[in-house]
mmCIF file with all atom_site columns, C-alpha atoms in Angstrom:
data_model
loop_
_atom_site.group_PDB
_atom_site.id
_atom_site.type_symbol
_atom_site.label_atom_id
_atom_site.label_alt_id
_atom_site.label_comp_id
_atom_site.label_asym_id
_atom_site.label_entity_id
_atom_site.label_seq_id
_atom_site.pdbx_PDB_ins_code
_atom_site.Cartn_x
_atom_site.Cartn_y
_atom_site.Cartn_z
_atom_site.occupancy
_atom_site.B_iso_or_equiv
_atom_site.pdbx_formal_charge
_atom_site.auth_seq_id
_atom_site.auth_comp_id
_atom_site.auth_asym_id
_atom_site.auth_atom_id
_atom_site.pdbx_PDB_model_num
ATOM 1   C CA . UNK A 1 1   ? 81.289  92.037  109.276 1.00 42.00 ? 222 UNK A CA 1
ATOM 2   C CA . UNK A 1 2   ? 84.546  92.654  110.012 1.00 47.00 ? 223 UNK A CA 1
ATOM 3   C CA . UNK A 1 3   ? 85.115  90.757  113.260 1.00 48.00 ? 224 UNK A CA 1
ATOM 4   C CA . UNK A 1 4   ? 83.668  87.478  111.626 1.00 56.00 ? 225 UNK A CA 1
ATOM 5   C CA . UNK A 1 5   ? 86.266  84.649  110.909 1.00 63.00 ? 226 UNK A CA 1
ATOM 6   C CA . UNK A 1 6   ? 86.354  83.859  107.749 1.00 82.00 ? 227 UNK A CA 1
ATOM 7   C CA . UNK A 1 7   ? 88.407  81.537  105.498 1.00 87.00 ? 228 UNK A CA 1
ATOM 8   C CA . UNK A 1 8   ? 89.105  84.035  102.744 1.00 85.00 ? 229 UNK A CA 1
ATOM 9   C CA . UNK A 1 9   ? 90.444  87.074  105.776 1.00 87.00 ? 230 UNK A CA 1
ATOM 10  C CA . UNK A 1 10  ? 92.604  83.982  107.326 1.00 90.00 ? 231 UNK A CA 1
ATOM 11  C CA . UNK A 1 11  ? 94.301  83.093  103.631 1.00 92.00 ? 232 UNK A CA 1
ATOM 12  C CA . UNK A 1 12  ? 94.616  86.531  103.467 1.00 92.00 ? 233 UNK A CA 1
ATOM 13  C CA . UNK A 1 13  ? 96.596  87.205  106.048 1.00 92.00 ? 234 UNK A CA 1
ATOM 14  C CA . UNK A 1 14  ? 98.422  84.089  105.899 1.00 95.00 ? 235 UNK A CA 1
ATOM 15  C CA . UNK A 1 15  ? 99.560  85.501  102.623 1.00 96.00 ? 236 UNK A CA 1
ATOM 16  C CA . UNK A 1 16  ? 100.495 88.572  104.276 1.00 95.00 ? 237 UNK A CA 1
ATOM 17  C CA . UNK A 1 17  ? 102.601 87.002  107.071 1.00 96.00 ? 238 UNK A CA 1
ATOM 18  C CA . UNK A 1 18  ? 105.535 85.820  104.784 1.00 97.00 ? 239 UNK A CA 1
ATOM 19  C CA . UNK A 1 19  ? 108.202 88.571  104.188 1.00 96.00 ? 240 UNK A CA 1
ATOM 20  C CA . UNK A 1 20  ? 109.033 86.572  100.817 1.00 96.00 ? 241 UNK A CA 1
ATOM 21  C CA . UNK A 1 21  ? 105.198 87.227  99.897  1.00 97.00 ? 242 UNK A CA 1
ATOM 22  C CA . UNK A 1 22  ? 105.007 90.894  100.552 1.00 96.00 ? 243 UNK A CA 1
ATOM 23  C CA . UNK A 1 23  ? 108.332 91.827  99.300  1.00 96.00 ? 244 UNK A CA 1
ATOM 24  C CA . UNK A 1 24  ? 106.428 89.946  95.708  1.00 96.00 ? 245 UNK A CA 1
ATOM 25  C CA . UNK A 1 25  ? 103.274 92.016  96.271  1.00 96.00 ? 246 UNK A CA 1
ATOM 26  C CA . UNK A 1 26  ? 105.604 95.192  96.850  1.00 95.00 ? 247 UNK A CA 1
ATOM 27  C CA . UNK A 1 27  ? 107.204 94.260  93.848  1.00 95.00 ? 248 UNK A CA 1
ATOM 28  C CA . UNK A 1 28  ? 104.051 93.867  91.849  1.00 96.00 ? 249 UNK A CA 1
ATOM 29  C CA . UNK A 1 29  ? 102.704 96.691  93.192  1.00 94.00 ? 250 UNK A CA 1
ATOM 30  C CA . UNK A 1 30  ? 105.134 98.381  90.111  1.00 94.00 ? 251 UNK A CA 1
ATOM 31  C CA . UNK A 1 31  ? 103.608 96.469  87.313  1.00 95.00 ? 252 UNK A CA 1
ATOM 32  C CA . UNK A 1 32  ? 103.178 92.485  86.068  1.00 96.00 ? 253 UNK A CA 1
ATOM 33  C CA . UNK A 1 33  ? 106.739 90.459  86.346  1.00 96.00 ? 254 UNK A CA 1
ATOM 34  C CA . UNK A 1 34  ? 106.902 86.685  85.352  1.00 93.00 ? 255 UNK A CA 1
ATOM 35  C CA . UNK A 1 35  ? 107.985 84.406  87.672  1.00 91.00 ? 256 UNK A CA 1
ATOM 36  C CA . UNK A 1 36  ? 111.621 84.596  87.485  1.00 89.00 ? 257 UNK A CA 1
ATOM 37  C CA . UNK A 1 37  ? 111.854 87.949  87.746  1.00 92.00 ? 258 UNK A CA 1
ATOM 38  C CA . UNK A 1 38  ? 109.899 87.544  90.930  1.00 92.00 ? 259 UNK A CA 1
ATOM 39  C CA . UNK A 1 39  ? 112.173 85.179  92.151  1.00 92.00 ? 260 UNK A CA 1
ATOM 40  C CA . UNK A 1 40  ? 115.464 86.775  90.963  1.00 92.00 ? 261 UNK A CA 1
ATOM 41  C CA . UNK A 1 41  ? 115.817 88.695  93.924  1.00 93.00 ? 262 UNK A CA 1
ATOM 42  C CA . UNK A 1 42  ? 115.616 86.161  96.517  1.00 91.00 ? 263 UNK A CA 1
ATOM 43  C CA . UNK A 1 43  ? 117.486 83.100  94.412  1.00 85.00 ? 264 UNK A CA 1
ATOM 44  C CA . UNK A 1 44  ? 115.242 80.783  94.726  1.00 88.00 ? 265 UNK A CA 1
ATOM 45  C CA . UNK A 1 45  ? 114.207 78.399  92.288  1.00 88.00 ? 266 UNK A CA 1
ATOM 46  C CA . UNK A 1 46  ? 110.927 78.783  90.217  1.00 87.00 ? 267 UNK A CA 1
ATOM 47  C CA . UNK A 1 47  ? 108.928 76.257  92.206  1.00 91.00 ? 268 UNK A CA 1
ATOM 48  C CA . UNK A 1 48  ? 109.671 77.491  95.100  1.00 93.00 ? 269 UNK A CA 1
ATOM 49  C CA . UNK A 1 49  ? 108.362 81.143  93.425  1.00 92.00 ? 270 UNK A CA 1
ATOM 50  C CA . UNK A 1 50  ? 105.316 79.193  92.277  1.00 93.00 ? 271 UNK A CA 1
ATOM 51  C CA . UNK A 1 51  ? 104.632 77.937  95.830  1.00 96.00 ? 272 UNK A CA 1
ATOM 52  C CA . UNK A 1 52  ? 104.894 81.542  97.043  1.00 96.00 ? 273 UNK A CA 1
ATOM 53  C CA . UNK A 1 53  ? 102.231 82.434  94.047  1.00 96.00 ? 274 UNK A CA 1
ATOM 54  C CA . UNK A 1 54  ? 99.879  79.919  94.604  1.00 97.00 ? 275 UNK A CA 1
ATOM 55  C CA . UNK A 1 55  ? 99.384  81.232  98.088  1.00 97.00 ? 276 UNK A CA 1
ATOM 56  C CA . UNK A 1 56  ? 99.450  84.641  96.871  1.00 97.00 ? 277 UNK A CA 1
ATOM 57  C CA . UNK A 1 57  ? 96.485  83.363  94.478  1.00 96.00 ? 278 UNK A CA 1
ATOM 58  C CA . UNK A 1 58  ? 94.899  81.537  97.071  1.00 95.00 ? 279 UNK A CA 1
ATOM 59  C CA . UNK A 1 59  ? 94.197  84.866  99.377  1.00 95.00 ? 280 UNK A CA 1
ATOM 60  C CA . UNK A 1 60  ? 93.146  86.321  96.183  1.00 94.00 ? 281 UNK A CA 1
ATOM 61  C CA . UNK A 1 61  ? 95.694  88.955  95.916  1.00 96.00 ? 282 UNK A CA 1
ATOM 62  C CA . UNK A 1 62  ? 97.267  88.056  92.863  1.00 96.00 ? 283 UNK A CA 1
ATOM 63  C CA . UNK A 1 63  ? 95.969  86.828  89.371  1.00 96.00 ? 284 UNK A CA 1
ATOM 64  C CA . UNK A 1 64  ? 98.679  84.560  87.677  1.00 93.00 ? 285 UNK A CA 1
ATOM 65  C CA . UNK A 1 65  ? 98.241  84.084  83.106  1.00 93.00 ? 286 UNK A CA 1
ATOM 66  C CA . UNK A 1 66  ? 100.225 81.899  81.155  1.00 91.00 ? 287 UNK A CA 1
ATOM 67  C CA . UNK A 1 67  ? 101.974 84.043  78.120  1.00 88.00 ? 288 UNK A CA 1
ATOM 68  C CA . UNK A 1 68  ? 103.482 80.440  76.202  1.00 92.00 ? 289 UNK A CA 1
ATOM 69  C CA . UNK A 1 69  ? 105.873 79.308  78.703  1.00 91.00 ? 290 UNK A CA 1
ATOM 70  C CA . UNK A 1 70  ? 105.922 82.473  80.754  1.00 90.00 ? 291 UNK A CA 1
ATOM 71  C CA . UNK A 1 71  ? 104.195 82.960  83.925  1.00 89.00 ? 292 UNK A CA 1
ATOM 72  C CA . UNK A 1 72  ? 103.219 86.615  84.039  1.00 95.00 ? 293 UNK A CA 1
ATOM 73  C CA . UNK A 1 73  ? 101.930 87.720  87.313  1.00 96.00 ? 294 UNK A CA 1
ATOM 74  C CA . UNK A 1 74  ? 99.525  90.391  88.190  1.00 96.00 ? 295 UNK A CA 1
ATOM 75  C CA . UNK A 1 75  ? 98.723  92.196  91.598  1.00 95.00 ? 296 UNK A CA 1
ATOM 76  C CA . UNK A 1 76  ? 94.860  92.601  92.734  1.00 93.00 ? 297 UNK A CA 1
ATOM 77  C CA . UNK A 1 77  ? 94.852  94.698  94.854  1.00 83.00 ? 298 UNK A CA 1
ATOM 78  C CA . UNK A 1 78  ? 91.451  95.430  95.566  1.00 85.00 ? 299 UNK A CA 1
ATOM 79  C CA . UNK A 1 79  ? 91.675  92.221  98.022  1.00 84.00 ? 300 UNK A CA 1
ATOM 80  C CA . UNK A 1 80  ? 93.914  94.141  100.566 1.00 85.00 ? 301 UNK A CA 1
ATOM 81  C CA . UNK A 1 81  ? 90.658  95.689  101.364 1.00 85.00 ? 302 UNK A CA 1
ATOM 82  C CA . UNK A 1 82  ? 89.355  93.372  103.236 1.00 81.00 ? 303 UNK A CA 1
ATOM 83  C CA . UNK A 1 83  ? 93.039  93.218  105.071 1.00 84.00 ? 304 UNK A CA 1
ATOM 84  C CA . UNK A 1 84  ? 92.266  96.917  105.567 1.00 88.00 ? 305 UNK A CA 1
ATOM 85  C CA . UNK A 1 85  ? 89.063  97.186  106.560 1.00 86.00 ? 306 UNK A CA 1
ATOM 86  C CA . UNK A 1 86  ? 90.330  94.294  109.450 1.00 85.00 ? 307 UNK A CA 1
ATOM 87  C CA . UNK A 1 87  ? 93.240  96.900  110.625 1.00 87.00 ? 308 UNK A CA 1
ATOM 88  C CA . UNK A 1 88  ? 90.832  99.658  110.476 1.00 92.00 ? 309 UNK A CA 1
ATOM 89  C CA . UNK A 1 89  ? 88.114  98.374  112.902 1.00 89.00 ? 310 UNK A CA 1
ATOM 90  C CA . UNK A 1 90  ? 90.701  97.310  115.678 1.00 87.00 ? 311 UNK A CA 1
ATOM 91  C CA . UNK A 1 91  ? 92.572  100.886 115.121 1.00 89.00 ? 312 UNK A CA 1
ATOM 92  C CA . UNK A 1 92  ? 89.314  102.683 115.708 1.00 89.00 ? 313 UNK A CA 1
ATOM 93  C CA . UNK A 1 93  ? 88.885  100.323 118.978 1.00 83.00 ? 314 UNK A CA 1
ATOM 94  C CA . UNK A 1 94  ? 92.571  100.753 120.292 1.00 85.00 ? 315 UNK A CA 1
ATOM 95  C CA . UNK A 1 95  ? 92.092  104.387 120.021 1.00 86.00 ? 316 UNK A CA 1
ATOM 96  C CA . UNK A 1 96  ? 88.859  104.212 121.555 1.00 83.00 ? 317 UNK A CA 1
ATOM 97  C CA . UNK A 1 97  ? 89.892  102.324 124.507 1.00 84.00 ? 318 UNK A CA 1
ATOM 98  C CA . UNK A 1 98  ? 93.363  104.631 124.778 1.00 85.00 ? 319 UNK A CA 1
ATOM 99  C CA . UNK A 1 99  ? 91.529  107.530 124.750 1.00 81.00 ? 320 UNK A CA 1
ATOM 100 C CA . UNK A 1 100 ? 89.451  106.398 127.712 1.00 85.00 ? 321 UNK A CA 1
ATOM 101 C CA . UNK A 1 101 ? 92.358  105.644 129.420 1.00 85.00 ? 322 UNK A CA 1
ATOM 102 C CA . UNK A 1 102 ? 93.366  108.703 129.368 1.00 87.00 ? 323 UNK A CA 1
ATOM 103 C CA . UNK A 1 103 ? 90.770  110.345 130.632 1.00 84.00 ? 324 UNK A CA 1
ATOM 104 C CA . UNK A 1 104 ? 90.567  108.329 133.639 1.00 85.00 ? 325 UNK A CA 1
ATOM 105 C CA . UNK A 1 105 ? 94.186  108.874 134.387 1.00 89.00 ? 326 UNK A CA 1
ATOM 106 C CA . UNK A 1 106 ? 93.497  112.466 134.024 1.00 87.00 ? 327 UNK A CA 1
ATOM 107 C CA . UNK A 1 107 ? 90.445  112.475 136.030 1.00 85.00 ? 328 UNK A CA 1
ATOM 108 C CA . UNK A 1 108 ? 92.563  110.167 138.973 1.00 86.00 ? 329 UNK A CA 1
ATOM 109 C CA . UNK A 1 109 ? 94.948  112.657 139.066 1.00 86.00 ? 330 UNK A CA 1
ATOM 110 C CA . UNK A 1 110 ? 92.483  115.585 139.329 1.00 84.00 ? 331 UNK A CA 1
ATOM 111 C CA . UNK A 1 111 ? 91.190  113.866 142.558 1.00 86.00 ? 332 UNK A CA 1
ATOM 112 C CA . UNK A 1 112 ? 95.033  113.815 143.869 1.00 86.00 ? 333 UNK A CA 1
ATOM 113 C CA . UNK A 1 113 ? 95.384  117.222 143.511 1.00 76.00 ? 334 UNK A CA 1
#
């Protein structure tokens, strides 16, 4: 269920809540890059890209190969679902809940009039 806490939704969205993380997983979204060239735009060095990886791998949203000395890095993103299906539930509940408000504004000011 969605509601449940669960280790894998909290790595998840730990993953998620690091700009340096999502600006990698936008970049991935455009194909594999090796590590540097995930790094390159943020000049950091590659352990510190590695770090950012690991937790990317962690959460399960990207699958990291060794190609000889090169890191090549991979997006899955089949593993935002679960991010999505999270969003989704408390969107449908928000709305709910707003559109009940709503009507009992309407129906308050009905009475007024």
């Amino acid at each position: 269920m969605v509601l449940d806490q669960s280790p894998e939704l909290d790595r998840l969205f730990h993953a998620l809540a690091d700009p340096t993380r999502r600006a990698m997983l936008r970049r991935l979204a455009d194909g594999e890059h090796n590590l540097g060239e995930l790094a390159a735009p943020f000049a950091m060095s590659f352990p510190a890209a590695s770090k950012h990886v690991r937790v990317l791998e962690a959460a399960g949203l990207v699958s990291r190969r060794k190609q000889g000395r090169v890191h090549r890095v991979r997006i899955e993103a089949d593993r935002l679902r679960a991010a999505q299906a999270w969003i989704d539930f408390y969107a449908r509940y928000w709305t709910s809940r707003l559109d009940e408000l709503e009507v009992a504004i309407r129906e308050k000011r009905e009475e007024r009039a």
